[in-house]
Amino acid sequence: MVFIIINGEGSRGDGRSFNELRSLKIESGVLKRADGSAYLEMGGNKILAAVYGPRESFIKRLLKPNTGVIRCKYNMAPFSVDDRKRPGPDRRSIEISKITAEALRPSLLLENFPHSMIDVSIEIIEAEGGTRCAGITAAAVALADAGIPMKDIVVGCAAGKVNDEIVLDLSEKEDKEGQSDVPIAIMPRTNEITLLQTDGILTEDELKLAIDLAIDGCHEISKIQKDALKKRYLSNF
Ligand code: UDP
């Protein structure tokens, strides 16, 4: 795959090249009381994910007789952004919660857990662009940490268009000042896409480039997800 760099390398505000991720750190099993958990830092993002279940739910109408159900809640802490965020759900967090559940669901063997609920909480402690993808990445590690059977560990990453250039993993500044953002999530074993969103304007070729670049980013992040799980579970052997 050849990427066309219109403005040349090094034109990004933080000095990254077009295909470079921000620094990334993932730790799994960070919370005692949750069944599974993960902490992720990516650039200026700090994100905690916690998983409860599979378990019975008091809200019986949400349960299904033939399959388990996954429910996600994405929440931004009031202190996570420059202008204090009003606590509680808003349109954006409701949308991100919905697409997160949809991105994760295809990887889970939910048919093994009829009448059960899996609850995923994603808390954005500090935000610096790309929190929906980073939240999905952290939640997938927390699901694996909870021992929930799955086909693959879903991973999220965005690419986008900034200064007429297709670049990987937009920072908050690039997200706000750029021309387009393309967050995706995949199951890395098969490259099956479980989330694809875009905003702004892209040509068809630019969209293809952005998706390919984001898939490459997902594969890099996937290695770090697996390392986090290996560190937790293989260090005792
Ligand atoms: N943001 C903010 N206040 C908000 C929502 C978002 O400052 O109420 C910032 C935050 O850094 C976030 C970025 O804007 O990461 C981009 O938000 P977007 O809705 O594009 O989602 P994201 O890129 O985080 O998935």
Coordinates of C-alpha atoms and ligand atoms in Angstrom, one line a residue:
M1 CA 0.0 0.0 0.0
V2 CA 1.4 3.4 -1.0
F3 CA 0.2 6.4 0.9
I4 CA 0.2 9.8 -0.8
I5 CA 1.5 12.5 1.4
I6 CA 0.5 15.8 -0.1
N7 CA 2.2 18.2 2.4
G8 CA 5.2 16.1 3.1
E9 CA 6.2 14.4 6.4
G10 CA 6.5 16.3 9.7
S11 CA 3.7 18.7 8.9
R12 CA 1.7 17.6 11.9
G13 CA 1.6 19.9 14.9
D14 CA 3.0 17.3 17.3
G15 CA 5.8 16.2 14.9
R16 CA 4.3 12.8 14.2
S17 CA 4.6 11.4 10.7
F18 CA 1.4 10.7 8.8
N19 CA 1.3 7.0 9.9
E20 CA 2.4 7.4 13.5
L21 CA 0.2 6.6 16.5
R22 CA 0.4 8.6 19.7
S23 CA 2.2 6.9 22.5
L24 CA 0.1 4.1 23.9
K25 CA 0.0 2.2 27.2
I26 CA -2.6 -0.4 28.2
E27 CA -2.8 -2.2 31.5
S28 CA -5.4 -4.9 32.3
G29 CA -6.9 -6.0 35.6
V30 CA -6.6 -2.6 37.3
L31 CA -9.9 -2.7 39.3
K32 CA -10.5 -5.2 42.1
R33 CA -14.3 -5.2 42.1
A34 CA -15.1 -5.4 38.4
D35 CA -15.0 -8.8 36.7
G36 CA -12.7 -7.3 34.1
S37 CA -11.0 -4.0 33.6
A38 CA -8.4 -2.0 31.7
Y39 CA -6.6 1.3 31.9
L40 CA -5.4 3.0 28.7
E41 CA -3.4 6.1 28.0
M42 CA -3.0 7.3 24.4
G43 CA -1.5 10.7 23.8
G44 CA -3.5 12.9 26.3
N45 CA -6.3 10.4 26.7
K46 CA -6.7 8.6 30.0
I47 CA -9.5 5.9 30.0
L48 CA -10.8 3.3 32.4
A49 CA -13.0 0.4 31.2
A50 CA -14.8 -1.9 33.6
V51 CA -16.8 -5.1 32.8
Y52 CA -19.5 -6.7 34.9
G53 CA -21.1 -10.0 34.0
P54 CA -22.3 -12.1 32.3
R55 CA -24.9 -11.9 35.1
E56 CA -28.6 -11.7 35.7
S57 CA -30.2 -8.3 35.4
F58 CA -33.0 -6.8 37.4
I59 CA -34.2 -5.2 34.3
K60 CA -35.8 -8.3 32.9
R61 CA -37.2 -6.6 29.7
L62 CA -33.6 -6.1 28.5
L63 CA -32.7 -9.8 28.7
K64 CA -33.2 -12.3 25.8
P65 CA -34.0 -16.0 26.0
N66 CA -31.6 -17.1 23.3
T67 CA -28.6 -14.9 23.8
G68 CA -26.7 -12.7 26.2
V69 CA -26.9 -8.9 25.9
I70 CA -24.1 -6.3 26.0
R71 CA -24.8 -2.8 27.3
C72 CA -22.1 -0.1 27.1
K73 CA -22.0 3.3 28.9
Y74 CA -19.4 5.9 27.7
N75 CA -19.0 8.7 30.1
M76 CA -16.8 11.8 30.1
A77 CA -15.8 13.0 33.5
P78 CA -16.5 16.7 34.0
F79 CA -12.8 17.4 34.5
S80 CA -11.8 15.4 31.3
V81 CA -12.0 18.4 28.9
D82 CA -10.9 22.1 28.9
D83 CA -14.4 23.5 29.5
R84 CA -16.0 21.6 32.4
K85 CA -18.3 19.0 30.9
R86 CA -21.8 19.0 32.4
P87 CA -22.2 15.6 34.2
G88 CA -24.6 13.0 32.9
P89 CA -25.5 11.7 29.5
D90 CA -25.8 13.9 26.5
R91 CA -26.5 13.2 22.8
R92 CA -22.8 12.5 22.1
S93 CA -22.3 10.1 24.9
I94 CA -25.5 8.2 24.2
E95 CA -24.4 7.8 20.5
I96 CA -20.9 6.7 21.5
S97 CA -22.4 4.2 24.0
K98 CA -24.6 2.7 21.3
I99 CA -21.8 2.4 18.6
T100 CA -19.4 1.0 21.2
A101 CA -21.8 -1.9 22.0
E102 CA -22.3 -2.4 18.3
A103 CA -18.6 -2.5 17.7
L104 CA -17.9 -5.0 20.4
R105 CA -21.0 -7.3 20.0
P106 CA -19.8 -9.2 16.9
S107 CA -16.7 -10.5 18.7
L108 CA -18.6 -12.0 21.7
L109 CA -20.0 -15.5 21.8
L110 CA -23.2 -14.1 23.4
E111 CA -25.2 -17.2 22.5
N112 CA -23.4 -19.0 25.4
F113 CA -25.1 -16.7 27.9
P114 CA -28.9 -16.6 27.4
H115 CA -30.8 -14.5 29.9
S116 CA -27.6 -12.7 30.9
M117 CA -26.3 -9.1 30.7
I118 CA -22.7 -7.9 30.2
D119 CA -22.3 -4.3 31.3
V120 CA -19.3 -2.3 30.1
S121 CA -18.5 1.1 31.6
I122 CA -16.0 3.4 29.8
E123 CA -14.9 6.4 31.9
I124 CA -13.0 9.1 30.1
I125 CA -10.8 10.7 32.7
E126 CA -8.9 12.9 30.4
A127 CA -9.8 13.5 26.7
E128 CA -7.6 14.5 23.8
G129 CA -9.3 13.3 20.7
G130 CA -10.1 9.8 19.5
T131 CA -11.8 8.7 22.8
R132 CA -14.5 6.6 21.1
C133 CA -11.8 4.3 19.5
A134 CA -9.6 4.3 22.5
G135 CA -12.6 3.5 24.7
I136 CA -13.5 0.5 22.4
T137 CA -9.9 -0.7 22.6
A138 CA -9.9 -0.5 26.4
A139 CA -13.3 -2.1 26.7
A140 CA -12.2 -5.1 24.5
V141 CA -9.2 -5.7 26.9
A142 CA -11.6 -5.5 29.9
L143 CA -13.9 -8.0 28.3
A144 CA -11.0 -10.4 27.7
D145 CA -9.8 -9.8 31.3
A146 CA -13.3 -10.8 32.5
G147 CA -12.9 -14.1 30.7
I148 CA -15.8 -13.6 28.3
P149 CA -15.5 -16.0 25.4
M150 CA -14.9 -14.1 22.2
K151 CA -13.8 -14.7 18.6
D152 CA -11.3 -11.9 18.6
I153 CA -10.3 -8.8 20.6
V154 CA -11.8 -5.8 18.9
V155 CA -9.6 -2.8 18.4
G156 CA -10.4 0.8 17.4
C157 CA -8.4 3.5 15.7
A158 CA -9.1 6.6 13.6
A159 CA -7.5 8.2 10.6
G160 CA -8.6 11.4 9.0
K161 CA -7.8 14.3 6.7
V162 CA -5.8 17.2 8.1
N163 CA -4.2 20.0 5.9
D164 CA -5.2 17.9 2.8
E165 CA -3.2 14.9 4.1
I166 CA -4.6 11.5 5.2
V167 CA -3.1 10.9 8.7
L168 CA -3.4 8.3 11.5
D169 CA -4.8 8.8 14.9
L170 CA -6.0 12.4 15.1
S171 CA -5.2 14.5 18.2
E172 CA -7.9 16.7 19.6
K173 CA -6.4 19.7 17.7
E174 CA -6.3 17.8 14.5
D175 CA -9.9 16.5 15.1
K176 CA -11.2 20.0 15.6
E177 CA -9.2 21.8 12.9
G178 CA -9.0 19.0 10.4
Q179 CA -11.2 18.3 7.4
S180 CA -12.4 14.8 8.3
D181 CA -12.2 12.1 10.9
V182 CA -12.8 8.3 10.2
P183 CA -13.0 6.2 13.4
I184 CA -13.1 2.5 12.8
A185 CA -13.0 -0.7 14.8
I186 CA -12.1 -4.1 13.5
M187 CA -11.7 -7.7 14.6
P188 CA -8.0 -7.9 13.7
R189 CA -7.8 -11.7 12.8
T190 CA -10.1 -11.2 9.8
N191 CA -10.1 -7.4 9.4
E192 CA -13.9 -7.5 9.7
I193 CA -15.0 -3.9 10.3
T194 CA -17.4 -3.5 13.3
L195 CA -17.4 0.3 13.4
L196 CA -17.1 2.8 10.6
Q197 CA -18.0 6.5 10.9
T198 CA -17.0 9.6 9.1
D199 CA -17.5 13.3 9.4
G200 CA -16.4 16.1 7.0
I201 CA -15.8 15.6 3.3
L202 CA -13.5 13.0 1.7
T203 CA -13.2 11.7 -1.8
E204 CA -13.8 8.0 -2.3
D205 CA -10.0 7.4 -2.7
E206 CA -9.3 9.4 0.4
L207 CA -11.8 7.4 2.4
K208 CA -10.2 4.2 1.2
L209 CA -6.7 5.5 2.2
A210 CA -8.1 6.5 5.6
I211 CA -9.7 3.1 6.2
D212 CA -6.5 1.3 5.2
L213 CA -4.3 3.5 7.4
A214 CA -6.7 3.1 10.3
I215 CA -6.6 -0.7 9.8
D216 CA -2.8 -0.6 10.0
G217 CA -3.1 1.4 13.2
C218 CA -5.5 -1.1 14.6
H219 CA -3.0 -3.9 14.1
E220 CA -0.3 -2.0 15.9
I221 CA -2.7 -1.3 18.8
S222 CA -3.8 -4.9 18.8
K223 CA -0.3 -6.1 19.7
I224 CA -0.3 -3.7 22.7
Q225 CA -3.7 -5.1 23.8
K226 CA -2.4 -8.6 23.7
D227 CA 0.8 -7.6 25.6
A228 CA -1.3 -6.1 28.4
L229 CA -3.3 -9.4 28.7
K230 CA -0.1 -11.5 28.5
K231 CA 1.5 -9.4 31.2
R232 CA -1.4 -10.0 33.5
Y233 CA -1.9 -13.7 32.9
L234 CA 1.4 -15.1 31.9
S235 CA 3.6 -13.3 34.5
N236 CA 2.5 -16.0 37.1
F237 CA 3.9 -18.8 35.1
Ligands
UDP1 N1 -14.4 17.2 23.5 C1 -14.5 18.2 24.4 N2 -15.7 18.4 25.0 C2 -16.8 17.6 24.7 C3 -16.7 16.5 23.8 C4 -15.4 16.3 23.2 O1 -13.6 19.0 24.6 O2 -17.9 17.8 25.3 C5 -13.1 16.9 22.9 C6 -12.4 15.7 23.4 O3 -11.0 15.9 23.5 C7 -12.6 14.7 22.4 C8 -12.5 15.5 21.1 O4 -13.2 16.7 21.5 O5 -11.7 13.6 22.4 C9 -13.2 14.9 19.9 O6 -14.5 14.6 20.1 P1 -15.3 13.7 19.1 O7 -16.8 13.9 19.4 O8 -14.8 13.8 17.8 O9 -15.0 12.2 19.7 P2 -13.7 11.4 19.8 O10 -12.7 11.9 18.8 O11 -13.2 11.7 21.2 O12 -14.0 10.0 19.6

